Coordinates of C-alpha atoms and ligand atoms in Angstrom, one line a residue:
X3 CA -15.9 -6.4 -87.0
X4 CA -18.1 -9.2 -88.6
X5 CA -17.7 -8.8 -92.5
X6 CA -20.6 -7.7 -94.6
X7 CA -22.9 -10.7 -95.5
X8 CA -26.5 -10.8 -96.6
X9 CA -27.2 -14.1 -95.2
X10 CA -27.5 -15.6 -91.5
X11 CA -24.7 -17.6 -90.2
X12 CA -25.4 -21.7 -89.9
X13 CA -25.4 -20.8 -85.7
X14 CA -27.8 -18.4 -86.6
X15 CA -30.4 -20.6 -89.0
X16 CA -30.5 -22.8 -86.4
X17 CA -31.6 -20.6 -83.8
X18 CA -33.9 -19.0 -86.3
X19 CA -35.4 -22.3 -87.3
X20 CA -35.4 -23.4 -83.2
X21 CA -37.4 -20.4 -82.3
X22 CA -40.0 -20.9 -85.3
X23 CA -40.7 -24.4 -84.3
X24 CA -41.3 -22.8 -80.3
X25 CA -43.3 -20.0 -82.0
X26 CA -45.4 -22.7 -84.3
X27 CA -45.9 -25.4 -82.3
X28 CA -46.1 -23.8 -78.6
X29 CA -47.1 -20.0 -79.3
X30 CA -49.6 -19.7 -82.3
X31 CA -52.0 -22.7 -81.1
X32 CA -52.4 -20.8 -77.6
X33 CA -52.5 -17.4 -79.0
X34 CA -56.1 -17.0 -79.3
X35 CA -56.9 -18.5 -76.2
X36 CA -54.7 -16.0 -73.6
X37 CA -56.1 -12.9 -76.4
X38 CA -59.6 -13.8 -74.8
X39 CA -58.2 -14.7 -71.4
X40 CA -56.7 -11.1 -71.5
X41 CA -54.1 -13.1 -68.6
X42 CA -50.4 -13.5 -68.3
X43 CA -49.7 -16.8 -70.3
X44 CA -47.9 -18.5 -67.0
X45 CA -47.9 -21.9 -68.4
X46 CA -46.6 -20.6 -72.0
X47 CA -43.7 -18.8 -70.2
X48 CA -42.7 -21.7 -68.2
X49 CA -42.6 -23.7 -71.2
X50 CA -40.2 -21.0 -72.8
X51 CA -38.1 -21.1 -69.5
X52 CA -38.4 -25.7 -69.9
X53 CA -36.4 -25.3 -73.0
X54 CA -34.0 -22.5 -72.5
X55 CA -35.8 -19.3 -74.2
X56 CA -37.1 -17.7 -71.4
X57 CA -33.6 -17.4 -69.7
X58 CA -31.0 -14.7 -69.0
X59 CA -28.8 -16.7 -70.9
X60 CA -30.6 -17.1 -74.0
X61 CA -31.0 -12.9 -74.0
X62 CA -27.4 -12.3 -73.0
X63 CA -26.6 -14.8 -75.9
X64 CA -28.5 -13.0 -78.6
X65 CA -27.6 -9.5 -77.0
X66 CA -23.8 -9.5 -77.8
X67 CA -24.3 -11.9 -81.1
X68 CA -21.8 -10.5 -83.1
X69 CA -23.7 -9.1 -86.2
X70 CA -26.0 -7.3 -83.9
X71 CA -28.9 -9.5 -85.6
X72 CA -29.2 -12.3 -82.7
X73 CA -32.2 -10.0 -80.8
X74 CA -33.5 -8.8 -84.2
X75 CA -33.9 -12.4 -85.2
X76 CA -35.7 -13.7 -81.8
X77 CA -37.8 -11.0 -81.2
X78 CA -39.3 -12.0 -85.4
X79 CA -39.7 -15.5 -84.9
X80 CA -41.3 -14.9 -81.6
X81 CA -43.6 -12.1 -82.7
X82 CA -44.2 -14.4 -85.5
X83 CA -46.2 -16.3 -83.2
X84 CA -48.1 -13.6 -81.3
X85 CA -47.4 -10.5 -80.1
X86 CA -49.5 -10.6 -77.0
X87 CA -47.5 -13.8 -75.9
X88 CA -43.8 -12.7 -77.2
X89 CA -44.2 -9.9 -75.0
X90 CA -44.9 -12.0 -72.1
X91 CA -42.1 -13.6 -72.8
X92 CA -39.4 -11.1 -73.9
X93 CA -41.1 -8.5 -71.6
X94 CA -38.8 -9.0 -68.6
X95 CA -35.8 -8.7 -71.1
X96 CA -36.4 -5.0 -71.2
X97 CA -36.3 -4.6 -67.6
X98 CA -33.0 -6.5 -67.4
X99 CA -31.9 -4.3 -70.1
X100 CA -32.1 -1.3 -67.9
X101 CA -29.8 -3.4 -65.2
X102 CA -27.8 -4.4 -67.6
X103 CA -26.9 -0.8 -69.4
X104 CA -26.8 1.0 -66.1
X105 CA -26.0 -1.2 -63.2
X106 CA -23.0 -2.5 -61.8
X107 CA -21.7 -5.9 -61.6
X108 CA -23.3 -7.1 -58.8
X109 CA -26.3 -5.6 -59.7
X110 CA -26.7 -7.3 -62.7
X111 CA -25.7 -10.4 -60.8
X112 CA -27.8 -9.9 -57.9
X113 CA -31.2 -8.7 -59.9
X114 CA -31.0 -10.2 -63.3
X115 CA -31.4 -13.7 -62.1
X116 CA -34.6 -12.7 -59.3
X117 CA -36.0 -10.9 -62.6
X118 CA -36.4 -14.4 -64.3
X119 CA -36.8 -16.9 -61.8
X120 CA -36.2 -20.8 -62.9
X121 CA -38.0 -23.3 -65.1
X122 CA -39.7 -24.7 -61.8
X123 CA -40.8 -21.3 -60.6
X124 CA -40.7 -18.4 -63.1
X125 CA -40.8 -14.5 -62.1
X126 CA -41.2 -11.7 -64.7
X127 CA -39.7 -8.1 -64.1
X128 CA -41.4 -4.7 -65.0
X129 CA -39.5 -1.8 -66.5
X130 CA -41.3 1.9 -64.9
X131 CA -40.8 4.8 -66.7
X132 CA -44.3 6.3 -68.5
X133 CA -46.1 8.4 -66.1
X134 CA -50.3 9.8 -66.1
X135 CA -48.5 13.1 -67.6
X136 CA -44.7 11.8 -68.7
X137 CA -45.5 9.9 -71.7
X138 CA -43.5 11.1 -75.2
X139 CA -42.6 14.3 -72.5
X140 CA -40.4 12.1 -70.5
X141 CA -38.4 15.2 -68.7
X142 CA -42.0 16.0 -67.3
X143 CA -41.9 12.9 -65.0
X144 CA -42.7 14.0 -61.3
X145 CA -42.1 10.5 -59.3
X146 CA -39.5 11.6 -56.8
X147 CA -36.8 10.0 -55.4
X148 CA -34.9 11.4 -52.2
X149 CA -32.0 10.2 -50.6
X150 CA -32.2 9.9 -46.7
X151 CA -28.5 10.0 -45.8
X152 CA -28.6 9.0 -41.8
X153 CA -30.1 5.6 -43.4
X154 CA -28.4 5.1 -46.5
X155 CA -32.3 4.7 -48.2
X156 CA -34.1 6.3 -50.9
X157 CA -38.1 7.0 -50.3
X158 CA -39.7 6.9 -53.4
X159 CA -43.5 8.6 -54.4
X160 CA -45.3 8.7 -57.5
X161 CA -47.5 6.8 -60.0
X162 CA -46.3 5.2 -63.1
X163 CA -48.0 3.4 -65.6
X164 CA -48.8 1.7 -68.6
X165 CA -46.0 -0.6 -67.6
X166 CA -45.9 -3.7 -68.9
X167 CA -46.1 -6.6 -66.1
X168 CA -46.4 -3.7 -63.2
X169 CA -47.4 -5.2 -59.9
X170 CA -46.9 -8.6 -60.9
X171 CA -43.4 -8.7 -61.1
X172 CA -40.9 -10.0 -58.9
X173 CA -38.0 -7.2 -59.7
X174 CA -39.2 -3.5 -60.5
X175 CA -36.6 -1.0 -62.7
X176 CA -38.3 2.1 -61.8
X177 CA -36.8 5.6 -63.4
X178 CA -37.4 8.5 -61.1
X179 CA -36.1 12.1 -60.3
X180 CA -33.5 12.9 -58.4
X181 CA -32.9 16.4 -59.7
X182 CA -35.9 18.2 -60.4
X183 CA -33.7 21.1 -61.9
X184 CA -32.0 19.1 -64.7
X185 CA -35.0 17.6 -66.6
X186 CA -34.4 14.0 -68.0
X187 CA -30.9 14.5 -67.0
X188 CA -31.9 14.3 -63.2
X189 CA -33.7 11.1 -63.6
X190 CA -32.0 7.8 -62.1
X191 CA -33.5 4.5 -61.8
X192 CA -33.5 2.1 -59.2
X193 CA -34.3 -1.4 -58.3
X194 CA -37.1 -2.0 -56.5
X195 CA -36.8 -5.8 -54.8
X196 CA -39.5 -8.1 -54.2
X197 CA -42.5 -7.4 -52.0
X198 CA -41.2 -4.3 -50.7
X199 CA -44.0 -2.4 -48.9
X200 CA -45.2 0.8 -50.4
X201 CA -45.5 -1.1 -54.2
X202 CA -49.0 -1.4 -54.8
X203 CA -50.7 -2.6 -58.9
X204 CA -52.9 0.3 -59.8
X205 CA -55.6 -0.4 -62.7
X206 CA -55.1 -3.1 -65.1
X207 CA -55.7 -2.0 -68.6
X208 CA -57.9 -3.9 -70.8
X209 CA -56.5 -3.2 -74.2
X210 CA -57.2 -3.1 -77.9
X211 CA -54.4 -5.7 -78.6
X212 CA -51.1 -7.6 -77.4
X213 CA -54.0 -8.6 -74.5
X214 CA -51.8 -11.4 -73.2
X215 CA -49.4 -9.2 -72.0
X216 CA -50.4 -7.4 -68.6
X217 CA -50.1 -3.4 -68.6
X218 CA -51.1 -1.7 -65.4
X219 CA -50.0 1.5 -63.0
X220 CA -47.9 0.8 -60.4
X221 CA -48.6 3.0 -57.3
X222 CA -45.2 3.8 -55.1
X223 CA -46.1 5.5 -52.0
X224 CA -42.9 5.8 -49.5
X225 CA -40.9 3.0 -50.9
X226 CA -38.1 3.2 -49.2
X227 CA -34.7 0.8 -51.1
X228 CA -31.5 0.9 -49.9
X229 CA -28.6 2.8 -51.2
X230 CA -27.7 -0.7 -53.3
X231 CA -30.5 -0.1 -55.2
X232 CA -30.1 3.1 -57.4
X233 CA -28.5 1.4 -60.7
X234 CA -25.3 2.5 -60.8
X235 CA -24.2 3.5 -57.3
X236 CA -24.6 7.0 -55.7
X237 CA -21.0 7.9 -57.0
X238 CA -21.2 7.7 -60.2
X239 CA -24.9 9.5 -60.0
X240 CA -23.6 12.5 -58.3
X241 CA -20.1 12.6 -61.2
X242 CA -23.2 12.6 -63.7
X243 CA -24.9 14.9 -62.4
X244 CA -22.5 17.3 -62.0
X245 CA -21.5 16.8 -65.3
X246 CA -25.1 18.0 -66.1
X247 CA -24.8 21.0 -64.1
X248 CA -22.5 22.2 -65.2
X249 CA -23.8 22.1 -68.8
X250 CA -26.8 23.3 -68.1
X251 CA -24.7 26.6 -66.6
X252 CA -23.3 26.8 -70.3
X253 CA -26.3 26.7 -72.0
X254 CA -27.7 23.1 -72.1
X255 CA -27.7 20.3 -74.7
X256 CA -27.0 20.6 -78.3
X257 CA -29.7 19.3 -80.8
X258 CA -26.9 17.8 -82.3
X259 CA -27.2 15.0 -79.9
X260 CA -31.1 14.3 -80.5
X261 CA -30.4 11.0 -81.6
X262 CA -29.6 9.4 -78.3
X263 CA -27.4 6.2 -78.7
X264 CA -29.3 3.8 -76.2
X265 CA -32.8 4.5 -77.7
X266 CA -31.3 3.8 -81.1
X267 CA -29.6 0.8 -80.1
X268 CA -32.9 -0.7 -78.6
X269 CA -35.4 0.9 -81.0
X270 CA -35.0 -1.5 -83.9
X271 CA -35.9 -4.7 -81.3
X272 CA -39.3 -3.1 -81.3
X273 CA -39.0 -2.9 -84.7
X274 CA -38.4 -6.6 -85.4
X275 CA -41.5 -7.4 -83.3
X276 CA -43.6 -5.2 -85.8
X277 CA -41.5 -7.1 -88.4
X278 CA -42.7 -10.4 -87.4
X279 CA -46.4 -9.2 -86.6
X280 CA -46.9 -8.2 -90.3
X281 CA -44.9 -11.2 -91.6
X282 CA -47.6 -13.7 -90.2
X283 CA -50.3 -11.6 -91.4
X284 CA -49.1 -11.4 -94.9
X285 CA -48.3 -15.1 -95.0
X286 CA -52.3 -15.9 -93.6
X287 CA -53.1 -13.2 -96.5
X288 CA -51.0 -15.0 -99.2
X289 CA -52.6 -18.8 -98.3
X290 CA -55.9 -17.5 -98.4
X291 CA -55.5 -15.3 -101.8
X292 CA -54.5 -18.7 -103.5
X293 CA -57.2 -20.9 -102.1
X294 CA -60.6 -18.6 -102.2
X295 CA -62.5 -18.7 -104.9
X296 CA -64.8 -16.3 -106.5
X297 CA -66.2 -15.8 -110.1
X298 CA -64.5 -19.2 -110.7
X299 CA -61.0 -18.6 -109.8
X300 CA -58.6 -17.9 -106.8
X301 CA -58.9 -14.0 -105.7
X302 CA -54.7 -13.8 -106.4
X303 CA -55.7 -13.8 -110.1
X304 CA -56.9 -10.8 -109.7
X305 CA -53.9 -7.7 -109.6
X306 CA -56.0 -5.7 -107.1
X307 CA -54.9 -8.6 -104.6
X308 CA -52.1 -10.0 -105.9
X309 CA -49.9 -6.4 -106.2
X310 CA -51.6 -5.8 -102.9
X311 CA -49.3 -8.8 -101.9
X312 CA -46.4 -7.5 -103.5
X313 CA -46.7 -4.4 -101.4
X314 CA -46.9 -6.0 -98.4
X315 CA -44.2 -8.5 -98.5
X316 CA -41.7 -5.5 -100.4
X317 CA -42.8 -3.7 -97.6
X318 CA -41.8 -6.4 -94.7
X319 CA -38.4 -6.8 -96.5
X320 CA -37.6 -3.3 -96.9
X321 CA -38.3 -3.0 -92.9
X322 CA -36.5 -6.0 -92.1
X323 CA -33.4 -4.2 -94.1
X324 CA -33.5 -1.5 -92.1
X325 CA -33.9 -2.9 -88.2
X326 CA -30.8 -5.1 -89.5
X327 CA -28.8 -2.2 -90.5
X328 CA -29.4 -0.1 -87.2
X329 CA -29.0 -3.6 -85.0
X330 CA -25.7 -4.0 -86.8
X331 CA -25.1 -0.5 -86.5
X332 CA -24.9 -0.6 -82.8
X333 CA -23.0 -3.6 -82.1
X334 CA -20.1 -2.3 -84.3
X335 CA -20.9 1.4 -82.6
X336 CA -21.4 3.3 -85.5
X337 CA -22.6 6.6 -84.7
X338 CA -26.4 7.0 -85.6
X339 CA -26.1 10.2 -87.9
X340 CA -29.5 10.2 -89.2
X341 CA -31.1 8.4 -86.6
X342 CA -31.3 5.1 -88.3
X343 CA -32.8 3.2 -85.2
X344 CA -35.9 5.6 -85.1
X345 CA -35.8 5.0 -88.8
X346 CA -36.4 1.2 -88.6
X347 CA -38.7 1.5 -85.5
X348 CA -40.9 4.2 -87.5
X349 CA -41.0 2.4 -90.9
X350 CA -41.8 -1.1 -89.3
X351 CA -44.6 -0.3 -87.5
X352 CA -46.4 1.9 -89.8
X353 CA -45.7 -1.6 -92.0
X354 CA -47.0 -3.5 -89.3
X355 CA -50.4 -1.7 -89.1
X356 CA -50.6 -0.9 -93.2
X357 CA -49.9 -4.8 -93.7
X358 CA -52.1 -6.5 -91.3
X359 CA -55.2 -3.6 -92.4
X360 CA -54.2 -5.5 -95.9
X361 CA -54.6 -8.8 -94.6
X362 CA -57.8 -8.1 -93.3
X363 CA -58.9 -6.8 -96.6
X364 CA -57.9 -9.8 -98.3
X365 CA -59.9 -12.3 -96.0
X366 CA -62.9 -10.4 -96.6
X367 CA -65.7 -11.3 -93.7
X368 CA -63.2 -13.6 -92.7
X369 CA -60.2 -11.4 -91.4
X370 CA -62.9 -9.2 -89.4
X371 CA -63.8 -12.4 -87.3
X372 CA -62.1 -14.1 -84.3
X373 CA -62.1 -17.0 -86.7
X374 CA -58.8 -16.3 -88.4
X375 CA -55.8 -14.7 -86.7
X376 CA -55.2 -11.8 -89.4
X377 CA -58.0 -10.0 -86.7
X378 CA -56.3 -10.2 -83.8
X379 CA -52.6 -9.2 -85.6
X380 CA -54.1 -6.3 -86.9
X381 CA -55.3 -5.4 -82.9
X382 CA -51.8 -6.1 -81.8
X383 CA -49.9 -4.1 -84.6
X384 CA -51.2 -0.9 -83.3
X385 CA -48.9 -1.1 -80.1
X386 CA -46.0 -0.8 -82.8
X387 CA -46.5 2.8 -83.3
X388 CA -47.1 3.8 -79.4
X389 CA -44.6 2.1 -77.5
X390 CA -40.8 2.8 -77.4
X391 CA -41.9 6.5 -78.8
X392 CA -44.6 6.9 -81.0
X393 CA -44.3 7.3 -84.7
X394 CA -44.4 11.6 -84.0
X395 CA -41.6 11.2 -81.8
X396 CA -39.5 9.3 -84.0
X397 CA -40.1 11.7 -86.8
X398 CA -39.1 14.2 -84.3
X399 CA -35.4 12.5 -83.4
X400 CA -35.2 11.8 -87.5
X401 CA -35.7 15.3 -88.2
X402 CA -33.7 17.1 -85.5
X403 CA -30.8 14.3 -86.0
X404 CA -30.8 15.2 -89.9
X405 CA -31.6 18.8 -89.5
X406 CA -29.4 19.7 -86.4
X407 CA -32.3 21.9 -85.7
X408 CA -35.4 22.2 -82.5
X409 CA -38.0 21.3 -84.2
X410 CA -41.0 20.9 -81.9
Ligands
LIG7 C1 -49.4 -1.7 -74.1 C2 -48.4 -0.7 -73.6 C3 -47.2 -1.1 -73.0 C4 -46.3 -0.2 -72.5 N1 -45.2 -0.6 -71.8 C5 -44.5 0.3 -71.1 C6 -43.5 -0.1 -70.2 O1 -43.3 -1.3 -70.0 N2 -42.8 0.8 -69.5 C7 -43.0 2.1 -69.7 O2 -42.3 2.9 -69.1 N3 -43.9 2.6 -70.6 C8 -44.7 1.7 -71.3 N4 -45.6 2.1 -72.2 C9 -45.9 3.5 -72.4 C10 -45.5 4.1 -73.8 O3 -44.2 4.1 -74.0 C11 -46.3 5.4 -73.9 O4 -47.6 5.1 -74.1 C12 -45.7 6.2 -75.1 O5 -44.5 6.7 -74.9 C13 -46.7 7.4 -75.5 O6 -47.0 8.2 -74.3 P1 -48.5 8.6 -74.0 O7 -49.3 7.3 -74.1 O8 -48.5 9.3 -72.8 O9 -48.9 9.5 -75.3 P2 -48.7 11.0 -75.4 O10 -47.3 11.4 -75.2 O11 -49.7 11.8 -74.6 O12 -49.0 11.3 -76.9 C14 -50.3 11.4 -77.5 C15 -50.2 11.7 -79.0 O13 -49.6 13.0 -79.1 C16 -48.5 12.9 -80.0 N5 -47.4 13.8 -79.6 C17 -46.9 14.0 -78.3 N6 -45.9 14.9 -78.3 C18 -45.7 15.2 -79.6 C19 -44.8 16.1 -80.3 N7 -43.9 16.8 -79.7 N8 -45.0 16.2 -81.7 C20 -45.9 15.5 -82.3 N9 -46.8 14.7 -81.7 C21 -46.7 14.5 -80.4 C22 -48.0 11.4 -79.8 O14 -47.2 11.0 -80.9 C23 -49.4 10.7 -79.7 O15 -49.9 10.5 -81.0 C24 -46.5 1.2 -72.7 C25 -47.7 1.6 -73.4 C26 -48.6 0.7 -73.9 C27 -49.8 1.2 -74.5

């Protein structure tokens, strides 16, 4: 176990200070431009891929850093730069997360590479779970997966959405039921490979923020996959499966175990992206305070901005604090007792939006135009509290986690 240290590592800095100049210099100057464009940033990602970030490598590296703060790190410098692109870029990542947590080894070293592509020829991957009426209710998801034996296929049915880079991704991960009787227990998910037939892009969504970063349905209407593709292999679905069975015959799960270890462990990446969102907004906020003038003298003279300033950036470090914590939490498998990944997701992005509202504020007519980017921060920082459960939900795992009790 890494031993307890405030401060980054020199390997770490570097990285840190690598990714701000790619955030700086490549990701802020086109992050207005692909905003308006409301298009995947192609040309930004293959720049990524050019010098080594957009990689399986580069994720894998940061995944099992040590300290658990490698993926916390990236995802705030990235983020930093713009939240529409980041996701662009880190947006495949999720998918390959779902291979990676739940597939075999061939799996993971058949799809993971197809996800991403190469520098001369990049491919993003989608990640399919949210349904029209499975959104926070995930065990309400109805897209069905049935196994045709004689073939050694699944068909697949059903409509997800809201899935970021559906339909134009090389690799699908979508989750789908093969139990109808177990809930979110009977959910597997498979692999769906490139240009099958039967995968069709539904609407495109035009969004309030992060508008670089396509989100659309994704239709599946008799996919059939083969029997290589459910992550995981049939075997050890069926031994799970049972395994569910046979405790819903004794009376179902416990609250107890509301906190559920994956979500925890990914939670606080989402977390970090808010974090880095509402850093670059409060350091636009804290330039501008100290260079406009009015009645004679820069607005940060006054308290009503400066303190506001204080808030914000105590605000920014105290969520920082607590994505590290659960990130370092779940590298060294510490058991999430209070559900301290929901806690960092939950407290960052309610940052995210209260800190780039303030920056608004504090550019006046200014931070309500397309002129500065404190306008378009505060657009994307509303994702924070939606995505990966929304703020309700996480209050909901925090509670039942602390309280050992249902509450609905
Ligand atoms: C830009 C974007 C990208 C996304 N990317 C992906 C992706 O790549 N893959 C994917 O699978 N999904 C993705 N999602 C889906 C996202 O995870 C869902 O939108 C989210 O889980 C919320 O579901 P919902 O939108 O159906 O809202 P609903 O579940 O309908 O919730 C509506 C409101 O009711 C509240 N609510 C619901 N239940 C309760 C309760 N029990 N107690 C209190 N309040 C409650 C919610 O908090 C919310 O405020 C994305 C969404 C967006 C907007």
């Amino acid at each position: 176990m890494a031993e307890f240290t405030m401060e980054l590592n020199d390997e770490q800095k570097e990285v840190r200070d690598w990714l701000h100049g790619f955030a700086a210099d490549v990701i802020r100057p086109a992050a207005a431009e692909w905003d308006e464009r409301e298009e995947t940033p192609w040309p930004v990602i293959q720049e990524a891929a050019k010098v080594g970030i957009y990689s399986l490598d580069f994720y894998a590296q940061q995944y099992f850093d040590a300290t658990g703060l490698g993926i916390p790190m990236a995802m705030e410098e990235l983020f930093w730069g713009d939240a529409g692109i980041a996701l662009s870029i880190v947006g495949t990542g999720l998918a390959a997360v779902g291979v990676l947590a739940n597939g075999t080894e061939e799996q993971i070293g058949t799809w993971i590479p197809q996800m991403y592509g190469d520098a001369n020829d990049v491919k993003v991957a989608a990640f399919c779970s949210s349904e029209p009426d499975a959104g926070s209710d995930v065990a309400s998801m109805r897209t069905r997966a049935v196994y045709d034996e004689a073939r050694d296929e699944w068909v697949i049915n059903g409509t997800k959405t809201w899935a970021t880079n559906g339909g134009i991704a090389n690799v699908h991960v979508v989750v789908a039921v093969v139990d109808p009787e177990l809930g979110s227990k009977g959910h597997a998910s498979f692999i769906i490979p490139p240009n099958t037939p039967g995968l069709s892009q539904g609407q495109k969504f035009k969004k309030h923020g992060i508008r670089a970063s396509h989100t659309a349905e994704v239709v599946l209407e008799d996919v059939r996959v083969p029997g290589s593709c459910l992550l995981g292999g049939k075997e050890r679905l069926d031994e799970r499966l049972a395994r569910a069975r046979e405790r819903a015959k004794a009376g179902g799960e416990r609250v107890k175990n509301a906190a559920m270890a994956t979500f925890e462990a990914s939670r606080p990446a989402v977390g970090a992206m808010a974090v880095g969102t509402a850093r670059a907004a409060y350091e636009v906020a804290l330039d501008y305070a100290k260079t406009r003038e009015q009645f004679g003298r820069p607005i940060i003279d006054n308290q009503g901005v400066a303190f506001q300033l204080a808030d914000m950036r105590t605000s920014i470090d105290a969520a920082r604090l607590l994505v590290w914590r659960a990130s370092w939490m779940a590298v060294n498998g510490k058991p999430f007792t209070a559900a301290e990944g929901s806690m960092s997701k939950l407290f960052a992005s309610e940052t995210a939006k209260k800190v780039t509202a303030q920056a608004v504020q504090i550019l006046g007519g200014n931070g309500y135009t397309r002129e500065y980017p404190v306008e378009r921060m505060h657009r994307d920082a509303a994702i924070y509290t939606i995505f990966e459960g929304t703020s309700e939900i996480q209050r909901l795992v925090i509670a039942r986690t602390l309280s050992g009790m249902p509450i609905r």
